[in-house]
Coordinates of C-alpha atoms in Angstrom, one line a residue:
X1 CA 35.6 -15.0 10.0
X2 CA 32.7 -16.3 8.1
X3 CA 29.6 -14.0 8.2
X4 CA 27.2 -16.1 6.1
X5 CA 24.6 -15.9 8.8
X6 CA 24.6 -12.0 8.5
X7 CA 24.1 -12.2 4.8
X8 CA 21.2 -14.7 5.4
X9 CA 19.6 -12.3 7.8
X10 CA 20.1 -9.2 5.6
X11 CA 18.6 -11.1 2.6
X12 CA 15.7 -12.6 4.4
X13 CA 12.2 -11.6 3.1
X14 CA 10.2 -9.3 5.5
X15 CA 7.8 -11.5 7.4
X16 CA 5.7 -11.2 10.6
X17 CA 6.1 -14.9 11.0
X18 CA 2.7 -15.2 12.6
X19 CA 2.0 -18.6 11.0
X20 CA 4.1 -21.7 11.9
X21 CA 6.5 -22.6 9.2
X22 CA 4.9 -25.2 6.9
X23 CA 7.3 -27.3 4.8
X24 CA 4.8 -27.6 2.0
X25 CA 4.4 -23.8 1.5
X26 CA 7.8 -22.5 2.7
X27 CA 10.0 -21.0 0.1
X28 CA 13.1 -23.0 -0.5
X29 CA 15.6 -20.2 -0.1
X30 CA 14.0 -18.5 3.0
X31 CA 12.2 -21.3 4.8
X32 CA 9.2 -19.0 5.3
X33 CA 5.6 -19.8 4.6
X34 CA 4.5 -16.2 5.0
X35 CA 5.9 -13.0 3.6
X36 CA 4.6 -9.5 4.2
X37 CA 4.3 -8.6 0.6
X38 CA 2.2 -11.7 -0.1
X39 CA 0.0 -11.0 2.9
X40 CA -0.6 -7.4 1.9
X41 CA -1.0 -8.1 -1.8
X42 CA 1.4 -5.2 -2.7
X43 CA 5.1 -4.6 -2.6
X44 CA 7.0 -2.2 -0.3
X45 CA 7.8 -0.1 -3.3
X46 CA 4.1 0.2 -4.1
X47 CA 3.4 1.1 -0.5
X48 CA 6.0 3.8 -0.7
X49 CA 4.1 5.3 -3.7
X50 CA 0.8 5.1 -1.8
X51 CA 2.2 6.6 1.3
X52 CA 3.8 9.6 -0.4
X53 CA 0.7 10.2 -2.5
X54 CA -1.5 10.0 0.6
X55 CA 0.5 12.0 3.1
X56 CA 2.5 14.5 1.0
X57 CA 0.2 15.0 -2.0
X58 CA -2.9 14.4 0.2
X59 CA -4.5 12.2 -2.5
X60 CA -7.8 10.4 -1.9
X61 CA -8.7 7.3 -3.8
X62 CA -9.7 9.0 -7.1
X63 CA -6.8 11.4 -7.4
X64 CA -4.3 8.7 -6.4
X65 CA -5.8 6.4 -9.0
X66 CA -5.4 9.1 -11.7
X67 CA -1.8 9.8 -10.8
X68 CA -0.9 6.1 -10.6
X69 CA -2.6 5.4 -13.9
X70 CA 0.1 7.6 -15.5
X71 CA 3.0 6.5 -13.3
X72 CA 2.2 2.8 -13.6
X73 CA 1.5 2.7 -17.3
X74 CA 2.9 -0.8 -17.4
X75 CA -0.3 -2.0 -15.5
X76 CA -3.8 -2.1 -16.9
X77 CA -6.3 0.4 -15.5
X78 CA -8.2 -2.3 -13.7
X79 CA -5.0 -3.5 -12.0
X80 CA -4.1 0.0 -10.9
X81 CA -7.7 0.4 -9.6
X82 CA -7.5 -2.9 -7.7
X83 CA -4.3 -1.9 -6.0
X84 CA -5.6 1.6 -5.1
X85 CA -8.8 0.1 -3.7
X86 CA -6.9 -2.5 -1.7
X87 CA -4.6 0.1 -0.2
X88 CA -7.5 2.4 0.8
X89 CA -9.5 -0.5 2.2
X90 CA -6.6 -1.5 4.5
X91 CA -5.7 2.1 5.2
X92 CA -9.2 2.9 6.4
X93 CA -9.3 -0.4 8.4
X94 CA -6.0 0.4 10.2
X95 CA -5.8 4.2 10.3
X96 CA -6.9 4.5 13.9
X97 CA -3.9 2.5 15.0
X98 CA -1.6 5.3 13.7
X99 CA -3.0 8.0 15.9
X100 CA -1.1 7.4 19.1
X101 CA 1.6 10.1 19.6
X102 CA 4.9 8.8 20.6
X103 CA 8.0 10.9 21.0
X104 CA 9.6 11.2 17.6
X105 CA 11.8 13.4 15.5
X106 CA 10.5 13.9 11.9
X107 CA 13.3 14.9 9.6
X108 CA 11.5 14.5 6.3
X109 CA 8.1 15.2 4.7
X110 CA 7.2 11.6 4.4
X111 CA 7.2 9.0 7.1
X112 CA 4.7 6.2 7.7
X113 CA 4.7 7.4 11.3
X114 CA 2.0 9.9 12.3
X115 CA 2.8 13.1 14.1
X116 CA 1.0 15.7 16.1
X117 CA 0.4 18.0 13.2
X118 CA -1.4 15.4 11.1
X119 CA -5.0 16.5 11.6
X120 CA -6.6 14.1 9.0
X121 CA -9.5 12.1 10.2
X122 CA -8.8 8.6 11.5
X123 CA -12.1 6.8 11.2
X124 CA -13.1 5.9 7.7
X125 CA -15.8 3.9 6.0
X126 CA -13.9 1.0 4.5
X127 CA -16.2 0.7 1.5
X128 CA -15.3 4.2 0.0
X129 CA -18.6 3.7 -2.0
X130 CA -18.6 7.0 -3.9
X131 CA -14.8 7.1 -4.6
X132 CA -14.6 3.5 -5.7
X133 CA -17.6 3.9 -8.0
X134 CA -15.8 6.9 -9.7
X135 CA -12.7 4.8 -10.1
X136 CA -14.8 2.0 -11.7
X137 CA -16.4 4.6 -14.1
X138 CA -12.9 5.8 -15.1
X139 CA -11.7 2.3 -15.8
X140 CA -14.9 1.5 -17.8
X141 CA -14.4 4.7 -19.9
X142 CA -10.6 4.2 -20.4
X143 CA -9.7 3.6 -24.0
X144 CA -7.1 1.0 -23.1
X145 CA -8.8 -2.2 -22.1
X146 CA -7.3 -5.1 -20.2
X147 CA -7.4 -7.2 -23.3
X148 CA -5.3 -4.7 -25.2
X149 CA -2.7 -4.7 -22.3
X150 CA -2.4 -8.5 -22.5
X151 CA -1.9 -8.7 -26.2

């Protein structure tokens, strides 16, 4: 039997498919005009880093930025800062949606699902004014500038 359709499903890009498929913007191979990673502005691999640093390591914006500056040395400091700020903006915007407790079994330390023992606050100021200002200061003082990264 021919299982090409299963391969097509398995290889399809993750998408919420909230927008109608538009022939002008759809990717040729997938036929989608919208993908989750494009909408979020970050990859699922990056989200995994963010999630583990936030939940397991309990990092806030500044400590996460400092750790990722080392881990993501292939990116400029301003790119890392931009990604961290984007994550925390959307994290604070949507955190309240993760506080409903549904029956679940938690077999590992990291899961994007919340649980009854997670006592972190769930209402945040989306601007993170102080934390983002500290990140901006670190980027400005960093010896490696964006120009050096691009050369």
